[in-house]
C-alpha positions as MATLAB code, in Angstrom:
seq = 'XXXXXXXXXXXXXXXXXXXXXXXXXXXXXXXXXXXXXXXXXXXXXXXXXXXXXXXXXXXXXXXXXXXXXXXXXXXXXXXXXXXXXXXXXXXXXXXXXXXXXXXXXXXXXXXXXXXXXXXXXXXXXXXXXXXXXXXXXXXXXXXXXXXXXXXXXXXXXXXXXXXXXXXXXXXXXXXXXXXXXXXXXXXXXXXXXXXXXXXXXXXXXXXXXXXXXXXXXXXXXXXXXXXXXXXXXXXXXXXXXXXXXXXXXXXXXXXXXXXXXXXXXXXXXXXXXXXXXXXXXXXXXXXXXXXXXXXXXXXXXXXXXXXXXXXXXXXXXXXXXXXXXXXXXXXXXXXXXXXXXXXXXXXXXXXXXXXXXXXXXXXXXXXXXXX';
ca = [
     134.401   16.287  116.440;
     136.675   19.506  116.629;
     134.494   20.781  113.504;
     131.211   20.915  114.996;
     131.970   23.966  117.159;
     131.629   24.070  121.866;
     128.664   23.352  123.561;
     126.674   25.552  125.474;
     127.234   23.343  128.469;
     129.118   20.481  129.632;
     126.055   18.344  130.949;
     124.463   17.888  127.446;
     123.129   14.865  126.245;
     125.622   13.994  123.845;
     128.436   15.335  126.382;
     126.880   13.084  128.838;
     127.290   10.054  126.174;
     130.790   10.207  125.502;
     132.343   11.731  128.495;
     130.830   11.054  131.373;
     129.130    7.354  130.977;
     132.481    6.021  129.797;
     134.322    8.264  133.040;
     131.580    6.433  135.017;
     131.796    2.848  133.589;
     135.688    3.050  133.419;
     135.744    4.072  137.338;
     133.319    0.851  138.256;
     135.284   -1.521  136.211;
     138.805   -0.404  137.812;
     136.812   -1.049  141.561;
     135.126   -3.829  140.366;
     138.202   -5.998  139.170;
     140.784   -8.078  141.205;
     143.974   -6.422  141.510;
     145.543   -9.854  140.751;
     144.398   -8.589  136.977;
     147.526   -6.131  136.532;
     147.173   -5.880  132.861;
     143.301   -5.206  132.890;
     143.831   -1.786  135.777;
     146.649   -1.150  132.759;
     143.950   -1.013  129.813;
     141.335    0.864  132.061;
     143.909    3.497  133.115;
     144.836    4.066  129.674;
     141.301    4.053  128.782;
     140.090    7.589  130.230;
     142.344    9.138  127.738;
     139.091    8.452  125.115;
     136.492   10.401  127.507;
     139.252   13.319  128.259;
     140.177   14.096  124.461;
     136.245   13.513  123.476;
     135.519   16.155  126.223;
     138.602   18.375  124.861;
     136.620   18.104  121.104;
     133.547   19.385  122.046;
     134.372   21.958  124.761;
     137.526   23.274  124.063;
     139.986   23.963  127.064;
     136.908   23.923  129.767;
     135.982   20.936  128.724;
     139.595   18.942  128.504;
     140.375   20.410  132.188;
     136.748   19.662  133.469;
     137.285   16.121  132.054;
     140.471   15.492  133.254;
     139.796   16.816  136.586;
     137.231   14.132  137.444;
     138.662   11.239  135.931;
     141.612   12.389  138.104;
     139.306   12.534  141.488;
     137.508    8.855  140.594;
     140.747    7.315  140.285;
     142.422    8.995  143.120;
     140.772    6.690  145.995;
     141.544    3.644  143.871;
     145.181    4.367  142.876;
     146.488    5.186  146.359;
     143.627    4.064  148.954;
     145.614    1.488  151.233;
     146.090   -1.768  149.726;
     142.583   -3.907  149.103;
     141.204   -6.461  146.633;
     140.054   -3.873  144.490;
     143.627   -1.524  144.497;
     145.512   -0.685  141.564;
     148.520   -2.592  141.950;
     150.834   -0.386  139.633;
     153.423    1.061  141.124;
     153.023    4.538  142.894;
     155.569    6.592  140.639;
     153.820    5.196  137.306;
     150.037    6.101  138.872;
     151.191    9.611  139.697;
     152.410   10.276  136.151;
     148.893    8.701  135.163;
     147.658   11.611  136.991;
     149.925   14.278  135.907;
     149.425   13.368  131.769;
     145.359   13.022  132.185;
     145.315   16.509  133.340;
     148.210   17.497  130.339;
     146.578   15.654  127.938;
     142.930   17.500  129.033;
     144.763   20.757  128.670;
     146.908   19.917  125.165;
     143.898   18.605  123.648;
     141.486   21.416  124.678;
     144.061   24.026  123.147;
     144.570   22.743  119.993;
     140.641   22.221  119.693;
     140.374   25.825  120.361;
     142.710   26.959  118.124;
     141.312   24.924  115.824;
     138.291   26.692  115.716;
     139.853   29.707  115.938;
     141.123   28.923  112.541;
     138.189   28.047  111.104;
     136.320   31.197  111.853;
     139.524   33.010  110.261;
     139.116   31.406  107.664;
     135.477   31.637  106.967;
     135.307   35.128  107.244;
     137.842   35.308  105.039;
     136.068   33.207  102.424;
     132.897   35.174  103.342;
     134.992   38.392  102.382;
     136.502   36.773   99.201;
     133.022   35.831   97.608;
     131.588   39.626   98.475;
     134.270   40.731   96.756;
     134.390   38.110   93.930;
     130.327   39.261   93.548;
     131.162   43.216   93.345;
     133.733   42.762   90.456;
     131.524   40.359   88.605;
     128.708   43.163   89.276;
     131.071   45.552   88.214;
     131.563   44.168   84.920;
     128.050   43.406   83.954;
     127.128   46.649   85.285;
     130.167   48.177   82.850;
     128.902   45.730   79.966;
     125.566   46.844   80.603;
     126.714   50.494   80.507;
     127.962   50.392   77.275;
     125.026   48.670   75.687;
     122.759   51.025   77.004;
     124.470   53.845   75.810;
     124.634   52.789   72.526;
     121.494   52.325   72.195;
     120.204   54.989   73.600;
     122.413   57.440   71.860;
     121.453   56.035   68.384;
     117.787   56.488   69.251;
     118.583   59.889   70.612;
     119.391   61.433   67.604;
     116.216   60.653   65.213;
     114.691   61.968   68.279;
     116.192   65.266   67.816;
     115.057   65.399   64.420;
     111.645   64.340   64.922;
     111.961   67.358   68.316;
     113.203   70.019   65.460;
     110.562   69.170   62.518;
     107.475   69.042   65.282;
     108.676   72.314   66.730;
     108.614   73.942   63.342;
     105.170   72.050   62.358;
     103.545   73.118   65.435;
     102.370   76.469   64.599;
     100.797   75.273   61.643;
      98.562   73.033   63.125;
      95.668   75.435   64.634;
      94.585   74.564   68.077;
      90.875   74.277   67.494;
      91.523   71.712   64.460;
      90.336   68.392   64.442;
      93.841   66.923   64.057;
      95.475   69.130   66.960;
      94.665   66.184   70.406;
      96.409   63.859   68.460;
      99.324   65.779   67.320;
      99.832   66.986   71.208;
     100.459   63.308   71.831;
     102.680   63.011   69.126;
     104.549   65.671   70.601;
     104.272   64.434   74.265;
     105.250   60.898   73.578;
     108.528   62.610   71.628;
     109.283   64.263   74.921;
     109.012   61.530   77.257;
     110.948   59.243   74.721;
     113.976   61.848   75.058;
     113.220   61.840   78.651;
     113.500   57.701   78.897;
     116.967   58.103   76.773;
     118.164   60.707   79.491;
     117.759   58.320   82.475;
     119.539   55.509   80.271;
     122.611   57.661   80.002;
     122.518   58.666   83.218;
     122.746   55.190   84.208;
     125.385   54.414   81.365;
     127.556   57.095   82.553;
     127.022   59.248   85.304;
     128.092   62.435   85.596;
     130.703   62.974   88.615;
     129.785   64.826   92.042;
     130.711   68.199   92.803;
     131.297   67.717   96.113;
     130.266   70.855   98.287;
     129.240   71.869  101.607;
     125.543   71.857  101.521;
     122.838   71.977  103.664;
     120.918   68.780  103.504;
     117.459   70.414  104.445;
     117.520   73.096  101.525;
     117.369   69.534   99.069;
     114.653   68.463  101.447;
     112.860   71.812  100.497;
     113.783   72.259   96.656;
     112.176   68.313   96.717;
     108.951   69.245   98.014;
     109.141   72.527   95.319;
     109.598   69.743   92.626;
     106.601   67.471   93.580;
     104.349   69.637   94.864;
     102.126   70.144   91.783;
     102.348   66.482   91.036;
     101.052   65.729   94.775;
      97.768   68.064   94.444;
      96.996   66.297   91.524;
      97.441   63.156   93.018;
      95.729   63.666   96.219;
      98.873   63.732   98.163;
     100.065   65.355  101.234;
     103.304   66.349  101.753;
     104.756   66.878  105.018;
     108.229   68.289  105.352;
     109.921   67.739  108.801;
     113.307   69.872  109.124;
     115.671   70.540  112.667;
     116.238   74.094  113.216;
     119.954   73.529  113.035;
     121.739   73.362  109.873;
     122.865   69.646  108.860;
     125.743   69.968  106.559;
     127.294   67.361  104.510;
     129.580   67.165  101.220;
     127.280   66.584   98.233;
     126.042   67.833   94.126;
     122.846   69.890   95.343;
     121.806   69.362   91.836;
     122.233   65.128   91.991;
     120.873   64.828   95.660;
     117.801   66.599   94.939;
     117.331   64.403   91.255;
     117.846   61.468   93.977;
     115.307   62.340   96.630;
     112.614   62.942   92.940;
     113.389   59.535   91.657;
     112.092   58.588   95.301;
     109.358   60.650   95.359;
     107.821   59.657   91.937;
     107.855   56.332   92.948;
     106.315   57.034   96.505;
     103.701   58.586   94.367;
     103.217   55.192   91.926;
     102.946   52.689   94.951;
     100.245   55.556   96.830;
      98.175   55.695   93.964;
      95.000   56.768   92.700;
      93.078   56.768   96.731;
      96.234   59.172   97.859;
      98.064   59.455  100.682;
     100.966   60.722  102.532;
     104.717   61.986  101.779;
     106.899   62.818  104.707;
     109.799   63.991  103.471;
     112.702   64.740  106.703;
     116.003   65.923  107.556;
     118.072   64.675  110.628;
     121.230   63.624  112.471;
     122.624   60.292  114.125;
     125.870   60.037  115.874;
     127.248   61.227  119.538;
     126.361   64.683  119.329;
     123.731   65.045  116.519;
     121.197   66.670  119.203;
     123.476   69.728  119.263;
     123.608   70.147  115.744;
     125.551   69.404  112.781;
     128.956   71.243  113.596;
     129.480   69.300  116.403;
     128.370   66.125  114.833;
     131.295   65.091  113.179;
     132.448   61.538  112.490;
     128.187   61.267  112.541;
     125.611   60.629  109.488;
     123.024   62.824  108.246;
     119.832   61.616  107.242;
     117.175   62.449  104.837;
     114.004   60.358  104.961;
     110.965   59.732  102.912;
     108.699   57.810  104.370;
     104.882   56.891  102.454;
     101.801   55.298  103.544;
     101.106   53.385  100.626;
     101.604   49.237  100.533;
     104.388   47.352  102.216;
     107.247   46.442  100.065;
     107.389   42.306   99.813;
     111.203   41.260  100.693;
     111.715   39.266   97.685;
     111.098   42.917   96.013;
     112.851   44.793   98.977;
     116.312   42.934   98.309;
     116.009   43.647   94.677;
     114.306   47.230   94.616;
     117.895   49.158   93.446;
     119.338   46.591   90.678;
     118.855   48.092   87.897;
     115.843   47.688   85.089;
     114.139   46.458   88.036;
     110.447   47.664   87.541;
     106.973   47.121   86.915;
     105.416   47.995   83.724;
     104.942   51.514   84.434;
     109.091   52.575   84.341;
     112.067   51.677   83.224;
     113.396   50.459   86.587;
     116.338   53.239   86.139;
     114.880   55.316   88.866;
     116.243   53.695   91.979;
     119.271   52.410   90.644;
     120.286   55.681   89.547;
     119.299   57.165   93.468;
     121.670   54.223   94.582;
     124.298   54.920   92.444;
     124.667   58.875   93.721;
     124.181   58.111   97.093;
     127.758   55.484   96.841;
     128.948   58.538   94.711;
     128.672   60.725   98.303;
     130.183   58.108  100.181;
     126.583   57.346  101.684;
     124.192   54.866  100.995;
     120.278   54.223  100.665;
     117.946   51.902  102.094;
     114.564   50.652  102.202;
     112.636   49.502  105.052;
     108.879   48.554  105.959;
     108.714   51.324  108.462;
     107.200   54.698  109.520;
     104.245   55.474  107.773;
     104.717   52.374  105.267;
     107.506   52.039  103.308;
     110.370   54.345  104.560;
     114.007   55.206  102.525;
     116.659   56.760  104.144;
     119.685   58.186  102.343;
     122.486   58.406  104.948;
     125.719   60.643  104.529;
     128.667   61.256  106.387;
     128.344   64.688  108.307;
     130.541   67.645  107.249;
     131.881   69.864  109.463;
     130.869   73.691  109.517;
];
């Protein structure tokens, strides 16, 4: 019984069951008998131990005292009433003691149930704790596995790629731009591009580069972001709204990596909007006991940048799996994301995604840097 954890109340149904019916018959049964039967008041005495420790179980201390206190005012009247056919004919010392260990026992028991459970939780967290950690270091390693894969592959299909960069910027010019032949060799040349592009993000994601750590302000990446997608938003019908405080919020970051963070969010704001268009809000705040006066006096606080787009709801089975890497649909390499995650751990931040705002809404929070 200790296992299954208190009860909201003492008056439950199952409380009711085994504590106080078996309080209640054992009380009628000690009235109800001679008290020529000696040895039969000795069994029913000995018998409210059952009800106190059951109590004890499922209620901890409360409910051992509680138990013990009314099995101790039942049997009061009967154990030293004046003497009667129905009085307990043990002696007075022996009835007292009776007295005294039901309330002892009620306490005992409801301590050691308590601390019981006390242990448990200990010890549950603790396993909780073990397996996180037991899942980061076998993350870890397929993540490090993974790494190395990746960048052997992509550094064996980066160099052909070089070649075939060198020999189609040398045939270029002697392919006129009004011949027949000159659409298709602009894909040829495109397609090289975005395949050297593709091999970028997989060593990125094979082996980052570290952070140069500075003190930044986070709404100048908020600005250079909306520089970076701006032409790719007019042609996609979208609107970008940029939201900044007039204070400065300053945190510890690579200008250069938290900007190529907030685009990887962006161009896939931009994929789940679509064709019909839509709306960006890209924003800069504060969160913490003094984040309304601004970020000097915000310290021990986060800052926040936001980008938040009206296009559909993200399903939670994809939610809980959007940053693991090669996560994608068919249009990416499901790099994107992963790679945001990965710099925003590198700051000592993190990144989320959330139904929220306009639609979907990500939030990269950092820990505020002083002035």
């Amino acid at each position: 019984m200790a296992s299954a954890g208190p009860e909201p109340g003492l008056f439950g149904a199952r409380t009711a069951l085994l504590v106080w019916l078996p309080i209640a018959a054992i009380t009628a049964l000690h009235y109800g008998i001679s008290h020529e039967l000696d040895w039969a008041h000795d069994v029913l005495r000995r018998l409210y131990y059952l009800p106190i420790v059951a109590a004890a179980f499922r209620h901890g201390l409360r409910g051992g005292l509680a138990a013990a206190l009314v099995t101790s005012l039942v049997y009061l009247p009967h154990a030293f009433a004046p003497g009667g056919h129905h009085h307990d004919p043990a002696g007075g010392l022996e009835k007292s003691l009776e007295l005294l260990v039901y309330n002892s026992v009620g306490a005992t028991a409801g301590w050691l149930a308590e601390l019981e459970r006390r242990r448990r939780r200990e010890l549950q967290a603790a396993l909780a704790e073990q397996q996180s950690l037991i899942g980061q270091l076998v993350q870890a390693g397929r993540l490090s596995a993974l790494g190395e894969v990746v960048a052997g592959i992509a550094h064996e299909i980066k160099n052909p790629l070089h070649a075939l960069a060198g020999t189609a910027e040398i045939l270029d010019p002697l392919i006129p731009t009004t011949a027949e032949e000159r659409p298709l060799w602009e894909i040829h040349r495109k397609e090289i591009e975005r395949l050297s592009r593709i091999c970028g993000r997989f060593l990125s994601f094979a082996r980052p580069a570290e952070s140069a750590l500075v003190p930044l302000d986070l709404r100048r990446v908020a600005e250079r972001t909306v520089a970076l997608t701006q032409a790719e938003a007019r042609q996609k019908s979208v609107q970008l709204r940029l939201e900044l405080p007039p204070a400065p919020v300053l945190v510890r970051g690579d200008a250069d990596q938290l900007a190529s963070l907030a685009l990887n969010i962006a161009v896939n704001a931009f994929k789940a909007i679509g064709p019909r268009g839509g709306t960006l809000r890209i924003a800069v705040g504060s969160v913490g006991a003094a984040a309304n006066i601004g970020a000097a006096d915000s310290i021990g606080g986060e800052a926040t940048l936001t980008l938040e787009n009206d296009g559909p709801p993200l399903p939670e089975v994809e939610r809980a799996r959007l940053f693991a890497p090669f996560y994608s649909d068919s249009q990416g390499t499901g790099l994107g994301l992963s790679i945001a995650a990965r710099i925003a751990q590198q700051h000592g931040g993190g990144i989320t995604a959330d139904n929220a705002g306009l639609g979907v809404r990500f939030t990269l929070s950092l820990p505020a840097a002083d002035a």
